[in-house]
Tab-separated table of C-alpha atoms in Angstrom:
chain	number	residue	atom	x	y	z
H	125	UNK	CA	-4.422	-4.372	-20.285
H	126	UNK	CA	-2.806	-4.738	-17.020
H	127	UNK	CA	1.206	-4.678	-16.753
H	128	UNK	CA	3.411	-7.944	-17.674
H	129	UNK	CA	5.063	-8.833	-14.467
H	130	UNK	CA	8.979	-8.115	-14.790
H	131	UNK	CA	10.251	-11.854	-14.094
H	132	UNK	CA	14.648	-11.494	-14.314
H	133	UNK	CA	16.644	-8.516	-14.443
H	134	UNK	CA	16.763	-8.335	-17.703
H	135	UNK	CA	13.216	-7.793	-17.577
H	136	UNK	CA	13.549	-4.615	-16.314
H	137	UNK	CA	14.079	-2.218	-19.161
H	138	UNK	CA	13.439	0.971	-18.969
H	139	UNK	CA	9.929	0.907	-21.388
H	140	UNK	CA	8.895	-1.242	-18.687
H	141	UNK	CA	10.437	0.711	-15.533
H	142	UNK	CA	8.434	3.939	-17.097
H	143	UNK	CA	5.182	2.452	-16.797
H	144	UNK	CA	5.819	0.502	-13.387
H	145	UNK	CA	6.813	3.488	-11.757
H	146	UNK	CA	4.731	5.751	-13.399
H	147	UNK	CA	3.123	7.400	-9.667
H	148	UNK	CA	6.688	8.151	-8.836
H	149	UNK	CA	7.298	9.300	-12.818
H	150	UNK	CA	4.438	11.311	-12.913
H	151	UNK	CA	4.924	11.911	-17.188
H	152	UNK	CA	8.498	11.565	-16.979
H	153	UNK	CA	10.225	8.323	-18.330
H	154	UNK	CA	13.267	5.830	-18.109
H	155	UNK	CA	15.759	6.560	-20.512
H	156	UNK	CA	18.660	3.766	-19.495
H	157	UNK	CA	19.065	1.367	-16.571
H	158	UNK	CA	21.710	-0.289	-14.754
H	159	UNK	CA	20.970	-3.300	-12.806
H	160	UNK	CA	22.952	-4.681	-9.413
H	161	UNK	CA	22.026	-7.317	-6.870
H	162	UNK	CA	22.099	-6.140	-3.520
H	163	UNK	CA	20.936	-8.072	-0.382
H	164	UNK	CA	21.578	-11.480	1.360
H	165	UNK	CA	17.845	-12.853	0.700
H	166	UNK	CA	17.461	-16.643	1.111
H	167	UNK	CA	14.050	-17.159	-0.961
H	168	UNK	CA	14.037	-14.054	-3.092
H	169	UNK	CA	16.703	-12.123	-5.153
H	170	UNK	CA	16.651	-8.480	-4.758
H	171	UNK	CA	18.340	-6.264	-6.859
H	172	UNK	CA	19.209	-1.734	-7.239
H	173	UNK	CA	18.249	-0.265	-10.384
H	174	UNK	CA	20.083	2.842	-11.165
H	175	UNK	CA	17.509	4.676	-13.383
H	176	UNK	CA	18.821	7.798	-15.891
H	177	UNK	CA	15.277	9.681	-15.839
H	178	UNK	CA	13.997	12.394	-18.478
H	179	UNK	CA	11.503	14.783	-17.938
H	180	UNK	CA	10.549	13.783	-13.919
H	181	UNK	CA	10.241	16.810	-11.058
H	182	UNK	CA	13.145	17.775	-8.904
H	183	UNK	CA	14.257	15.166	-6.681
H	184	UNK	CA	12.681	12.128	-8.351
H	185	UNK	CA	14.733	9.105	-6.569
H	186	UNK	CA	17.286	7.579	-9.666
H	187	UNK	CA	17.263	4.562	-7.830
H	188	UNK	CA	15.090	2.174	-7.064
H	189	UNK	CA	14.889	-1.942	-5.506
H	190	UNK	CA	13.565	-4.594	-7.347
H	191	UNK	CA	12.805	-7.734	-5.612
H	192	UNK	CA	11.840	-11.088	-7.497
H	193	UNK	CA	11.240	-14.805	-7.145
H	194	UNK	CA	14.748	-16.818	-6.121
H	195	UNK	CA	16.675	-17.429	-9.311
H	196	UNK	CA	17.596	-21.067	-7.016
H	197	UNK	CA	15.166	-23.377	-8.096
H	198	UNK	CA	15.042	-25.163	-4.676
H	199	UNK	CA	14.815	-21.495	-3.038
H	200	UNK	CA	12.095	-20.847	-5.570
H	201	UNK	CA	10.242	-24.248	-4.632
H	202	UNK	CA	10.292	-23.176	-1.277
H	203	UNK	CA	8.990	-19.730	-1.499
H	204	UNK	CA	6.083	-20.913	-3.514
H	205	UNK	CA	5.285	-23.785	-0.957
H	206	UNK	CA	5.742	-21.264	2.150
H	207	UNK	CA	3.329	-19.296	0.607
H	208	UNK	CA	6.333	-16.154	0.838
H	209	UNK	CA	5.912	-14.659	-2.374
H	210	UNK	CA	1.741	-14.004	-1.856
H	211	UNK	CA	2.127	-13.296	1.900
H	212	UNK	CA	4.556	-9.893	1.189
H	213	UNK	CA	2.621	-9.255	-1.662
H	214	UNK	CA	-0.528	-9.395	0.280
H	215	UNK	CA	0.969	-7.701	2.757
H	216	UNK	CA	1.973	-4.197	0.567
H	217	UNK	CA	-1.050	-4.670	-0.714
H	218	UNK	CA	-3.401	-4.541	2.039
H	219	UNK	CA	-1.918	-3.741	5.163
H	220	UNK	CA	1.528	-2.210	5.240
H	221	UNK	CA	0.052	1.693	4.599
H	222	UNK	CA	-2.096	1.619	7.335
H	223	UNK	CA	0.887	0.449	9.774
H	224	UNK	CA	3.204	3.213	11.514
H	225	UNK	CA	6.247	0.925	11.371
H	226	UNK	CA	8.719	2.286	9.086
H	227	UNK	CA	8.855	0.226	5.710
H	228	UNK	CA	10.156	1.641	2.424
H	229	UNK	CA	7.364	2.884	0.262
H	230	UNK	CA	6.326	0.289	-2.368
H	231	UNK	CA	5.995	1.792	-5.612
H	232	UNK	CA	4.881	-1.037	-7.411
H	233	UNK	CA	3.389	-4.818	-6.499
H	234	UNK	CA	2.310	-7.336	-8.769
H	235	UNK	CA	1.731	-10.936	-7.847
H	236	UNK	CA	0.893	-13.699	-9.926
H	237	UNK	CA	-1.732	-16.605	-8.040
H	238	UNK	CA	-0.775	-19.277	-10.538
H	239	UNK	CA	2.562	-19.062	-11.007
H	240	UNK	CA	3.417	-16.922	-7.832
H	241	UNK	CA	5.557	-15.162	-10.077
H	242	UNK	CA	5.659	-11.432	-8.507
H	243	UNK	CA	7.643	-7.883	-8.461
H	244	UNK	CA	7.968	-5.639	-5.479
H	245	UNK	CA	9.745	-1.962	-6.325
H	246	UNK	CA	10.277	-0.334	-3.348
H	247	UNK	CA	12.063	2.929	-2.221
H	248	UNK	CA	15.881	2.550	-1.811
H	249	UNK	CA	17.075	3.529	1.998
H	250	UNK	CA	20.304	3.879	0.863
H	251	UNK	CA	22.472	4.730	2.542
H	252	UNK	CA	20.658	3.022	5.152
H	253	UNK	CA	23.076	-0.353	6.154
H	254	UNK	CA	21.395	-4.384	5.936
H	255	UNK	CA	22.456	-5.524	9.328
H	256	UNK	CA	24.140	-8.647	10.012
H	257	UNK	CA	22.714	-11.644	11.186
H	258	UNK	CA	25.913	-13.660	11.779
H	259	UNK	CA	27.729	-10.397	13.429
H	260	UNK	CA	24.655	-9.740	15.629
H	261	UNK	CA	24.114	-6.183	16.764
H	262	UNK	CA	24.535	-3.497	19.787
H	263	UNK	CA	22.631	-3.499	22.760
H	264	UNK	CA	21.668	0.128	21.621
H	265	UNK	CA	20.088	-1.021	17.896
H	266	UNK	CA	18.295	-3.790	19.728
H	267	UNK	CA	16.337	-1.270	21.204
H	268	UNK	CA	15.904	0.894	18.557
H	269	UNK	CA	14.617	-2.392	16.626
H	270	UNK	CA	11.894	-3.430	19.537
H	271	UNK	CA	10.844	-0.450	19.146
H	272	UNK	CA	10.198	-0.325	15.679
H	273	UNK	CA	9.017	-3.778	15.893
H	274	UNK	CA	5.796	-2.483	18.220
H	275	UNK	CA	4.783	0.447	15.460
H	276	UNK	CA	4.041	-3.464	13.586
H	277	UNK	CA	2.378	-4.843	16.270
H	278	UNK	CA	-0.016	-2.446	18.463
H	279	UNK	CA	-2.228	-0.767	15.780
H	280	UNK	CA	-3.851	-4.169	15.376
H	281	UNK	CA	-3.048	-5.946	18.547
H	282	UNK	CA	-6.255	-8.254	19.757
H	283	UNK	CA	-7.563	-7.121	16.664
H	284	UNK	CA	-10.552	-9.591	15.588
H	285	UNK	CA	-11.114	-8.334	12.101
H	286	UNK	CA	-7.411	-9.542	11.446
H	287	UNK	CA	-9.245	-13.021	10.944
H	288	UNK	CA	-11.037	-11.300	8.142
H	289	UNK	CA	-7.848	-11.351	5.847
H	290	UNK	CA	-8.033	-15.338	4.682
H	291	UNK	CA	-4.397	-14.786	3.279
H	292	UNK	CA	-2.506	-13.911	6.389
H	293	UNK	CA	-1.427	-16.977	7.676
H	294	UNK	CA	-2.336	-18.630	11.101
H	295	UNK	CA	-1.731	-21.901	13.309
H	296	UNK	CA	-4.752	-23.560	11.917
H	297	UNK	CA	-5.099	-27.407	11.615
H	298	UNK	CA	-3.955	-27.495	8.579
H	299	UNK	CA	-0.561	-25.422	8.919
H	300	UNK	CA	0.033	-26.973	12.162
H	301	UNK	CA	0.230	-30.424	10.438
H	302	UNK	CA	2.374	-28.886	7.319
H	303	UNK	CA	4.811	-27.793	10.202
H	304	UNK	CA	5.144	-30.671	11.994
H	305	UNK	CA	5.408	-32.921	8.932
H	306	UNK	CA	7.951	-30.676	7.645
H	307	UNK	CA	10.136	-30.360	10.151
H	308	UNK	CA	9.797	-34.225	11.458
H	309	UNK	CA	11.250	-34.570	7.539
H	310	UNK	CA	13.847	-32.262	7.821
H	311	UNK	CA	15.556	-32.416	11.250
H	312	UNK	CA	17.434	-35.719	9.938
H	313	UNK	CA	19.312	-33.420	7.512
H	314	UNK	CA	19.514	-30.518	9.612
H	315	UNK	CA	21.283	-32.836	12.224
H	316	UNK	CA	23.591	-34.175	9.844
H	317	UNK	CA	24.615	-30.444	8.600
H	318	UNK	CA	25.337	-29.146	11.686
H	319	UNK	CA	25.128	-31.435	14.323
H	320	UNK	CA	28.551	-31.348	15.076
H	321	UNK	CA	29.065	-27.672	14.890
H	322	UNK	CA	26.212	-27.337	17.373
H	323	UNK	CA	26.938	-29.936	19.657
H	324	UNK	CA	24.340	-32.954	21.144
H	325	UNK	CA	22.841	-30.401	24.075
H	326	UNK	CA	21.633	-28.024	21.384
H	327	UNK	CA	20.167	-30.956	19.143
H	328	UNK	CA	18.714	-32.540	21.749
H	329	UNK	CA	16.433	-28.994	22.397
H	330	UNK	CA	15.262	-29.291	18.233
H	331	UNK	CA	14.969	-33.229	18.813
H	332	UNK	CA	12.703	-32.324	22.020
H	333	UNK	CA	10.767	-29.248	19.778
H	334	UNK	CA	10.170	-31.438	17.050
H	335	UNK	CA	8.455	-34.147	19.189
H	336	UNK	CA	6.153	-30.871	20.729
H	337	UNK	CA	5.838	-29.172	17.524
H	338	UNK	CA	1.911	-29.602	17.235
H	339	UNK	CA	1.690	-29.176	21.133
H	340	UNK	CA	3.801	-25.684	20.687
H	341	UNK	CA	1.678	-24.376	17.590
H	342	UNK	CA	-1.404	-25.051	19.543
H	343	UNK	CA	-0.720	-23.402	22.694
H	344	UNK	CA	-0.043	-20.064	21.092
H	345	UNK	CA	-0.499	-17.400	23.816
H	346	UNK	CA	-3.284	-14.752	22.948
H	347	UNK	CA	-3.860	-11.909	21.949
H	348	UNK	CA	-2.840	-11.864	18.391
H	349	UNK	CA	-1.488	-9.651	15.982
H	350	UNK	CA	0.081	-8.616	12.803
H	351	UNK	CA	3.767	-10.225	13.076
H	352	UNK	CA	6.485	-10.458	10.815
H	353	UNK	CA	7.622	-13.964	11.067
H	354	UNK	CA	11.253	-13.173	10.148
H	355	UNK	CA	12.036	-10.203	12.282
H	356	UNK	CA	16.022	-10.177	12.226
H	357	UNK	CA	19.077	-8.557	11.294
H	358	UNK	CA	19.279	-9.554	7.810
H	359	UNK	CA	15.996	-7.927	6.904
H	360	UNK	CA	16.542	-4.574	8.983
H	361	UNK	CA	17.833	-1.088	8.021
H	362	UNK	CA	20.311	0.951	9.959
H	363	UNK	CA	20.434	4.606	9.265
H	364	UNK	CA	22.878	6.246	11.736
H	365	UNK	CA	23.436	9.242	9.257
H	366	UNK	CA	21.132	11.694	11.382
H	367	UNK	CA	20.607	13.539	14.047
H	368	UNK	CA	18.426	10.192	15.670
H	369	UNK	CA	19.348	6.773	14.573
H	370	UNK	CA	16.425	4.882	12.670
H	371	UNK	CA	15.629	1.358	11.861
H	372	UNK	CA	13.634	0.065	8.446
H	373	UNK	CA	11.746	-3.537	8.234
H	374	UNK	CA	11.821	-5.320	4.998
H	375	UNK	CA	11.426	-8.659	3.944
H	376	UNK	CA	7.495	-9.677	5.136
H	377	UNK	CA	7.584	-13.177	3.102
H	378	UNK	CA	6.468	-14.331	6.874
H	379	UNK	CA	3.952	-11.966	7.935
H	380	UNK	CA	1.342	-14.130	10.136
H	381	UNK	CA	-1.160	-13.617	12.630
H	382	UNK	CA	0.357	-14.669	15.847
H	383	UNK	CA	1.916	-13.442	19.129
H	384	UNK	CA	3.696	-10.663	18.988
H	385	UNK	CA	6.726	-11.790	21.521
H	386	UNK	CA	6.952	-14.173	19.198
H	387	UNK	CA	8.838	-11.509	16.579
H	388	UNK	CA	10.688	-10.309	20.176
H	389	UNK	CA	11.974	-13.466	21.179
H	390	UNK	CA	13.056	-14.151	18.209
H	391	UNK	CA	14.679	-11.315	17.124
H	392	UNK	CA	16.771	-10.833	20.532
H	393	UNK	CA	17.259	-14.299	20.427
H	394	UNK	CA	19.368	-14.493	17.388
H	395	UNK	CA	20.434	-10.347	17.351
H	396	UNK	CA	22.754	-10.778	20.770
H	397	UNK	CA	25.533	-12.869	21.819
H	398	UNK	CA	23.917	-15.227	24.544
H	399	UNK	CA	26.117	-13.407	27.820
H	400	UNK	CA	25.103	-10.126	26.279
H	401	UNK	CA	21.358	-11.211	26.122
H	402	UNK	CA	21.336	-12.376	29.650
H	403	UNK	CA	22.650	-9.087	31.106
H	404	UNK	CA	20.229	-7.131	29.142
H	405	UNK	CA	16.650	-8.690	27.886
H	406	UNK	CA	14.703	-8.291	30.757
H	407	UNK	CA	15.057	-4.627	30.584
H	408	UNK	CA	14.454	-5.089	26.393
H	409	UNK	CA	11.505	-6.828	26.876
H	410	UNK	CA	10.192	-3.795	29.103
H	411	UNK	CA	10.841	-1.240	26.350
H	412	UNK	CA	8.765	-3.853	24.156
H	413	UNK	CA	5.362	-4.237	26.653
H	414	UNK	CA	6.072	-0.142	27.518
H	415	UNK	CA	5.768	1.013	24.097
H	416	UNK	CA	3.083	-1.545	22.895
H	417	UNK	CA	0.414	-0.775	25.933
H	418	UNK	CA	1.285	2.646	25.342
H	419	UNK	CA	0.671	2.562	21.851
H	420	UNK	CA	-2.970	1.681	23.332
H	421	UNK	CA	-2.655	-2.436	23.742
H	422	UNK	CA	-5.104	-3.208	26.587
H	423	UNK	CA	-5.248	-5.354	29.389
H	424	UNK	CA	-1.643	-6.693	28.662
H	425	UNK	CA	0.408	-7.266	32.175
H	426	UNK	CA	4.277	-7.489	31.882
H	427	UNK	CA	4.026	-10.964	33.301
H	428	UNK	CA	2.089	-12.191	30.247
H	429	UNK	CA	4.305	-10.983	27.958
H	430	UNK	CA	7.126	-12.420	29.582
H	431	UNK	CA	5.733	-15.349	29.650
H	432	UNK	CA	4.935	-15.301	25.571
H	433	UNK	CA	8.158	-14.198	25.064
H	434	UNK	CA	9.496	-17.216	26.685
H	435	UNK	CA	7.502	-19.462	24.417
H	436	UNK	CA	8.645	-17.729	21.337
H	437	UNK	CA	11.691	-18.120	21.841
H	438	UNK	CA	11.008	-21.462	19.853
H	439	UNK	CA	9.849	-19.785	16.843
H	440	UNK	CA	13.506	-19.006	16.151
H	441	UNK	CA	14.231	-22.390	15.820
H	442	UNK	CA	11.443	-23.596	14.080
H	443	UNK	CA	12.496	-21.068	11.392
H	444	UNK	CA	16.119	-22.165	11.570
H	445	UNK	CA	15.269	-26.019	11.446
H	446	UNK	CA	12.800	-25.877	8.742
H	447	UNK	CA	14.674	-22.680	6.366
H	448	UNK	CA	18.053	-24.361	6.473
H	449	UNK	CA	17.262	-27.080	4.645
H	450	UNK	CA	14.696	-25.731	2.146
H	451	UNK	CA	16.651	-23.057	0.326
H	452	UNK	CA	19.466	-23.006	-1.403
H	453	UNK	CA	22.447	-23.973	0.368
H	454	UNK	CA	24.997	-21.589	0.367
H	455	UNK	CA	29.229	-20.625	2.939
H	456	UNK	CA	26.866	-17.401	4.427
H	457	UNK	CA	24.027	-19.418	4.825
H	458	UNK	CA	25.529	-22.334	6.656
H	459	UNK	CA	26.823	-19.971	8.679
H	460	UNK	CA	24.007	-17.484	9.273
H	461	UNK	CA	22.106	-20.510	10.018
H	462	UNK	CA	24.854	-21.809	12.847
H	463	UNK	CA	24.470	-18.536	14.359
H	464	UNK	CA	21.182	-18.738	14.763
H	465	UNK	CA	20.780	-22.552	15.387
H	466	UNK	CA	22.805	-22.372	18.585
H	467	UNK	CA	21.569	-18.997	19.783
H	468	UNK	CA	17.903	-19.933	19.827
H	469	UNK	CA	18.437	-23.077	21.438
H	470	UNK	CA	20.548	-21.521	23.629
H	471	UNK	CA	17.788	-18.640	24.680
H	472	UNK	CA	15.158	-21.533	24.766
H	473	UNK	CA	17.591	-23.626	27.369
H	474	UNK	CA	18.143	-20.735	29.170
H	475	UNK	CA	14.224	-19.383	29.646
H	476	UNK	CA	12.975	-22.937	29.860
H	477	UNK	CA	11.066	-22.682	27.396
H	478	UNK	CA	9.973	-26.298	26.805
H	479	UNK	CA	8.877	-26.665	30.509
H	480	UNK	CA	5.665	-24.620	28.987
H	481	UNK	CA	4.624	-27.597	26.906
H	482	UNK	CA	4.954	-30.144	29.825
């Protein structure tokens, strides 16, 4: 009989803990539990368990992180329709331990295809530090991030097999037209929210994106590979405790087959001020297309990945239009999604980037 899956807190007692984590147990047990959340998630609560352990090895971790469906019900709703819950899941399941990119270990993943109920338990990278999307980030952990972000990309870049996984997902006909119809539904409301805060040149670019929307999914630049779909500063971790500074990814509820400037443009797109990207992206994006070709992607010239990462600079506000106004509304969120409203129109203004749908 396979294990309940853990659906609140609550639900995470220690008789349960002991058998979840048993490979990290080995025959030790849970004797009492404490539960926090932790975490600025949008579509899933996260949470630290602070185990008191009997009878484990030396150095058994005492904590652990939980992460569960949204408590929100409109959060919820949206991570089920998104297809979030399934795709990290999926993604622990079948592709994270073959990938150098530093994640923390998974300990435990069960996933529910009726009710997309699900429970992740990871490692704890504490005292590793969430950065912050509204803040933004130094020129120096931007580059420590790109970095990071091509240990996701190059093991698998061009990769045909990828197609192979049927639950990764993909700019087929039938996502392009969820997309579209989506966001053709939801700009009204997004304009309404923050129209004024972002001012009539910035709407106009998600007014002008909206109208392209199934133009822009289809033209896609090649090759593909693994990407995150959410690469930011909300789902990174900062460790600046050592001798070398080091950077964790978490969070893959939008791991896709796609571009992999895509996950660049994006993530220096809403990670730096606009004035501070200007000065410094160029040279960013050569760190990116050094490390990937040297990690042994092929037949990749700089000026093609300049030019993707010019048209992914939309994907940031795709995700912005379309995740504002499907998760709970909440003061960060209004502003996290400001922040990165006006900085990914901005970076799409400022690379042209809807001259490459003309």
């Amino acid at each position: 009989m396979g294990l309940d899956i853990a659906k609140r807190p609550e639900d995470l007692t220690p008789e349960w803990l002991t058998v979840a984590l048993a490979s990290m147990l080995r025959t030790g047990s849970v004797r009492s539990v404490a539960i926090e959340p932790v975490g600025t998630g949008q579509v899933g609560d996260t949470y630290r368990a602070s185990l008191t352990l009997d009878g484990v090895p030396e150095g058994t971790p005492t904590t652990v992180i939980a992460k569960m469906p949204a408590d929100d019900e409109t959060s919820r709703a949206t991570g089920i329709a998104m297809r979030s819950y399934e795709l990290e899941c999926r993604f622990y399941q079948h592709l994270a331990a073959d990938l150098p990119i530093r994640t923390p270990h998974c300990h435990q993943v069960l996933f529910d295809e009726d009710s997309h109920d699900f429970i992740l338990l990871f490692e704890d990278l504490a005292p590793a530090i969430q950065g912050d999307q509204i803040a933004g980030c130094s020129v120096d952990h931007a580059a420590l991030s790109v970095e990071e972000m091509t240990k996701l990309h190059a093991p698998r870049f061009g990769d045909p097999t990828l197609t192979n996984f049927d639950w990764l997902s993909r700019n087929d006909d039938e996502a392009t037209a969820q997309v579209t119809a989506i966001s053709e539904m939801v700009l009204p409301g997004f304009i309404e929210r923050y129209g004024d805060r972002l001012g009539p040149e910035l709407i106009a670019v998600y007014q002008k994106l909206t109208a392209s929307m199934a133009a822009w999914l289809a033209s896609a630049p090649e090759p593909f590979t693994i990407t995150h779909g959410d690469f930011r500063l909300d789902n990174l971790l900062f460790d600046d405790t050592g001798p070398r500074a080091t950077v964790a990814v978490v969070d893959f509820q939008g791991v896709r087959l796609g571009p992999g400037t895509s996950d660049l443009a994006y993530f220096l797109g809403a990670s730096l001020l606009p004035d501070v990207r200007n000065d410094v992206e160029q040279e960013l994006v050569k760190i990116y297309h050094h490390a990937l070709t040297a990690s042994g992607a092929e037949n990749y010239s700089f000026n093609d990945c300049w030019l993707g990462y010019r048209f992914g600079t939309l994907a940031g506000m795709v995700v912005t239009l379309v995740a504002s106004m499907m998760v709970e509304q909440t003061e960060r969120g209004d502003e996290m999604f400001i922040a990165m409203g006006s900085r990914h129109a901005q970076h799409a203004l400022d690379l042209e980037a809807l001259d490459l749908l003309a």
